[in-house]
Tab-separated table of C-alpha atoms in Angstrom:
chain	number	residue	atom	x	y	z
A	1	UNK	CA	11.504	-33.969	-49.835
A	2	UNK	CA	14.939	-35.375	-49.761
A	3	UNK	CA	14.977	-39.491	-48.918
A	4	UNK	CA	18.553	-39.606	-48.874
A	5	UNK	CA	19.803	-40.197	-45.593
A	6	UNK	CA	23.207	-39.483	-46.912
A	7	UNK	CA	22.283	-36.034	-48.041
A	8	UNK	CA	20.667	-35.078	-44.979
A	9	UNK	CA	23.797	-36.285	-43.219
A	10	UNK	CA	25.725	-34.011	-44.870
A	11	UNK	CA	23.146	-31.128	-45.225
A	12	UNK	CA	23.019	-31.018	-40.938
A	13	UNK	CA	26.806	-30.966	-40.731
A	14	UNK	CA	26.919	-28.327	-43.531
A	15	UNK	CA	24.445	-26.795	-40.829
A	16	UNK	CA	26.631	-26.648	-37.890
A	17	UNK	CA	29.861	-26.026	-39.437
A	18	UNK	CA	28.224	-22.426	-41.194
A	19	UNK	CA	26.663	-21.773	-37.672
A	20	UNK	CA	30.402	-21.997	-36.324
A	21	UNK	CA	32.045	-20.268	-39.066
A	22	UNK	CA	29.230	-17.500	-38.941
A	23	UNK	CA	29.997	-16.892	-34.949
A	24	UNK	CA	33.799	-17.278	-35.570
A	25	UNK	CA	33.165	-14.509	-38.246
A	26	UNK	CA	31.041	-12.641	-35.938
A	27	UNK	CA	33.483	-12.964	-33.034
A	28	UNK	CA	36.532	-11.393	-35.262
A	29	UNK	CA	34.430	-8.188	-36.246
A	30	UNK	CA	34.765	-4.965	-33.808
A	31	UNK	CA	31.609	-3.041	-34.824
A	32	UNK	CA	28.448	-4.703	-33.585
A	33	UNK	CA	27.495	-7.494	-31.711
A	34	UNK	CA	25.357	-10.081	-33.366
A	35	UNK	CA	22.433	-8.933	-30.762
A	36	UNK	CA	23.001	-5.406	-30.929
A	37	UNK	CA	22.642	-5.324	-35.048
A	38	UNK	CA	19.721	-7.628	-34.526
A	39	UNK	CA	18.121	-4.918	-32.350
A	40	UNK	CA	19.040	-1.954	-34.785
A	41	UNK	CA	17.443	-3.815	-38.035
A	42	UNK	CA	14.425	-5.003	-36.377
A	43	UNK	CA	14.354	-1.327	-35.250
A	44	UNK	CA	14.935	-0.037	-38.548
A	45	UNK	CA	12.617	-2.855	-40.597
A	46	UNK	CA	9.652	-1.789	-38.134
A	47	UNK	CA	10.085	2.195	-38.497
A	48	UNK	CA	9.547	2.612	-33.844
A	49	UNK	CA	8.452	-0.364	-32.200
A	50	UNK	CA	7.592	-1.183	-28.287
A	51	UNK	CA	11.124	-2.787	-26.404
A	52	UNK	CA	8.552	-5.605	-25.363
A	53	UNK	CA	8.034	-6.380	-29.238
A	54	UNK	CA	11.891	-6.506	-29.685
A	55	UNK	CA	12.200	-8.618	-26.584
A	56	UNK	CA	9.511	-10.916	-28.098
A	57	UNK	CA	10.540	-10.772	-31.608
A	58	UNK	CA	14.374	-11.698	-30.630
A	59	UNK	CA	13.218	-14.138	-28.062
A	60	UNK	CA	14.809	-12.674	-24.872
A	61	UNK	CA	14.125	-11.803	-21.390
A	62	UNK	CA	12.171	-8.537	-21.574
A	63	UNK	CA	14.699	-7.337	-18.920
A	64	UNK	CA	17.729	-8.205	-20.767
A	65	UNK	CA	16.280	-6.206	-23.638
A	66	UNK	CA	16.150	-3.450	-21.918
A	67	UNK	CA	19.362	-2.931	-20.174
A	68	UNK	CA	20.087	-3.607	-24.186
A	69	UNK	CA	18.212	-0.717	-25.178
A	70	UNK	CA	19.887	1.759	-22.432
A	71	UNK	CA	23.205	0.929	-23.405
A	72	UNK	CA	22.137	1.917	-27.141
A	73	UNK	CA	20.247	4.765	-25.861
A	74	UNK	CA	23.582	5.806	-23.819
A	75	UNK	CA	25.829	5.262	-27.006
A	76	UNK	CA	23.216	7.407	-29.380
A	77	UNK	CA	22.561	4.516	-31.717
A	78	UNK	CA	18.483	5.084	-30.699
A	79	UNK	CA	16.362	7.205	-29.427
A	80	UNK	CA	13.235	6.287	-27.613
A	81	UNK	CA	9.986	8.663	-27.426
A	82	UNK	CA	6.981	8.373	-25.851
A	83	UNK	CA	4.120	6.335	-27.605
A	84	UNK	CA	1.176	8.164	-28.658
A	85	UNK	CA	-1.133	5.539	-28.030
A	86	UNK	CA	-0.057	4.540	-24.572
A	87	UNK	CA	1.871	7.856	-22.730
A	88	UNK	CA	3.303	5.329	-20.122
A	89	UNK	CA	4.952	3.099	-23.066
A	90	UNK	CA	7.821	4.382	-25.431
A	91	UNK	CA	8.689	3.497	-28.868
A	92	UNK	CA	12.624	2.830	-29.705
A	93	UNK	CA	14.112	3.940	-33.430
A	94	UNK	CA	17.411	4.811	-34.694
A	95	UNK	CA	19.265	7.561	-34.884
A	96	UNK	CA	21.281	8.852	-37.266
A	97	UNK	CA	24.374	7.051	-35.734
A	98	UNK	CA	22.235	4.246	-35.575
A	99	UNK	CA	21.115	4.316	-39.302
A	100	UNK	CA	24.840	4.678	-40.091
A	101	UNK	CA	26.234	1.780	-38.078
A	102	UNK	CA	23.831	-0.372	-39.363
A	103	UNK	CA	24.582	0.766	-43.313
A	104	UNK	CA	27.796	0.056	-42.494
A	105	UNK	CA	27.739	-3.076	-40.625
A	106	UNK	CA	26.080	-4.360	-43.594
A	107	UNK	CA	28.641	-2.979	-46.274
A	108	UNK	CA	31.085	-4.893	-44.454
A	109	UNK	CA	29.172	-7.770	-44.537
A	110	UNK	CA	27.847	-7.492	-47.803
A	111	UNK	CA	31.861	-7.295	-48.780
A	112	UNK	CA	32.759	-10.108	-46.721
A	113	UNK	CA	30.257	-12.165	-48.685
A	114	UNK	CA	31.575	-10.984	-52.199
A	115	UNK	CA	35.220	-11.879	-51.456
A	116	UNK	CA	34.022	-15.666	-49.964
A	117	UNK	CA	32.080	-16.088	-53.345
A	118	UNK	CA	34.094	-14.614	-55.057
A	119	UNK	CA	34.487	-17.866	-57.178
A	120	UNK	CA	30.958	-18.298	-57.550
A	121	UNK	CA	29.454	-17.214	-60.854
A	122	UNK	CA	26.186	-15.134	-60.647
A	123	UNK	CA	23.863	-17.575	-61.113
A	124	UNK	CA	25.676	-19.766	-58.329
A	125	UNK	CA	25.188	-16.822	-56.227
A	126	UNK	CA	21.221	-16.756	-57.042
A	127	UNK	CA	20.886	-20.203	-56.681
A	128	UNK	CA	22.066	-20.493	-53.178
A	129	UNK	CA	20.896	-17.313	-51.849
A	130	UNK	CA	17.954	-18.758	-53.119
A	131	UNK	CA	17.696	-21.730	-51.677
A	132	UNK	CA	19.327	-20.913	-48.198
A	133	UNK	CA	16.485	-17.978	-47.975
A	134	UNK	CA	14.075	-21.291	-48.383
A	135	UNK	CA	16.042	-23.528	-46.292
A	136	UNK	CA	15.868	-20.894	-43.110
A	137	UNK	CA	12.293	-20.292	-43.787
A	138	UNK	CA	11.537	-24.245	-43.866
A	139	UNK	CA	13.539	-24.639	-40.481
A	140	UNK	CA	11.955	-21.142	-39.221
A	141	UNK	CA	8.243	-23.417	-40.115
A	142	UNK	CA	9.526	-26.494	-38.257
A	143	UNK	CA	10.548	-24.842	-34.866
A	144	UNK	CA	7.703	-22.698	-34.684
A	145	UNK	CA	5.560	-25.893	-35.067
A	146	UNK	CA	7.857	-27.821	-32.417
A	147	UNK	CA	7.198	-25.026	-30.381
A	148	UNK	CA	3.100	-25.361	-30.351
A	149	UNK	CA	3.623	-29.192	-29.626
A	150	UNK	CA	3.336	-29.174	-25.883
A	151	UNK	CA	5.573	-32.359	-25.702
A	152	UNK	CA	8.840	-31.048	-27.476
A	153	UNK	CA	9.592	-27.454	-27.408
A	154	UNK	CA	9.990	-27.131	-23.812
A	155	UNK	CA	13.481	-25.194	-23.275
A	156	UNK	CA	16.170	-26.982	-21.792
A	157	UNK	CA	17.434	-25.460	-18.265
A	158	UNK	CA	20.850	-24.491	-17.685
């Protein structure tokens, strides 16, 4: 574990100045919303999955979710059929447009991230994809754990 202050100092500011650039880089691109390619590759990842797992898995209002999904529905990017297991429920995947979107959504992105690094040598590029990969998991492990402390966790009202 890191003891220098220092470092962590700069490590948290590194933090919130990615998290801007990241939404300023979100906010320029026209295809899909940060939520809305969230929904499609949790979608995609789970093969058809319940609208209440995406709510839960994305942390939103179950409600919100679901005018989500109806507005993807409308726009063909997935298709929902009824569960097997439970006729009342249905299961959401993606389309073809769906599929498509989200392949490219993430050429874009995977080209966006070649032409930032594209000082970086390769092992640079391992390193750090490395490392973040460990860094998100690590701060993945401490909220989830803030979150089962009844004193801290609680959400903050608007």
């Amino acid at each position: 574990m890191a003891s220098n202050r220092d470092e962590l100092e700069k490590l948290a500011y590194g933090t919130l100045r990615i998290v801007k650039e990241f939404t300023h880089a979100q906010n320029l691109r026209s295809d899909l919303d940060r939520l809305t390619f969230e929904i499609l590759l949790f979608v995609k990842e789970q093969g058809a999955v319940r609208i209440t797992d995406i709510a839960s898995k994305l942390d939103l209002n179950p409600s919100s979710i679901t005018r989500r999904i109806q507005v993807l529905k409308q726009s063909g990017h997935i298709v929902a059929v009824s569960d097997p297991n439970d006729l009342r429920s249905s299961l959401v995947t993606l389309s073809p447009l769906g599929e498509e979107e989200l392949s490219n959504f993430l050429k874009v992105s995977i080209d966006g991230l070649a032409h930032i690094l594209r000082d970086w040598n390769d092992s640079e590029i391992q390193t750090f994809a490395e490392q973040l990969l460990n860094y998100a998991d690590s701060m993945r492990t401490w909220r989830l754990a803030k979150g089962a402390d009844s004193n801290v966790g609680q959400k903050r009202k608007p």
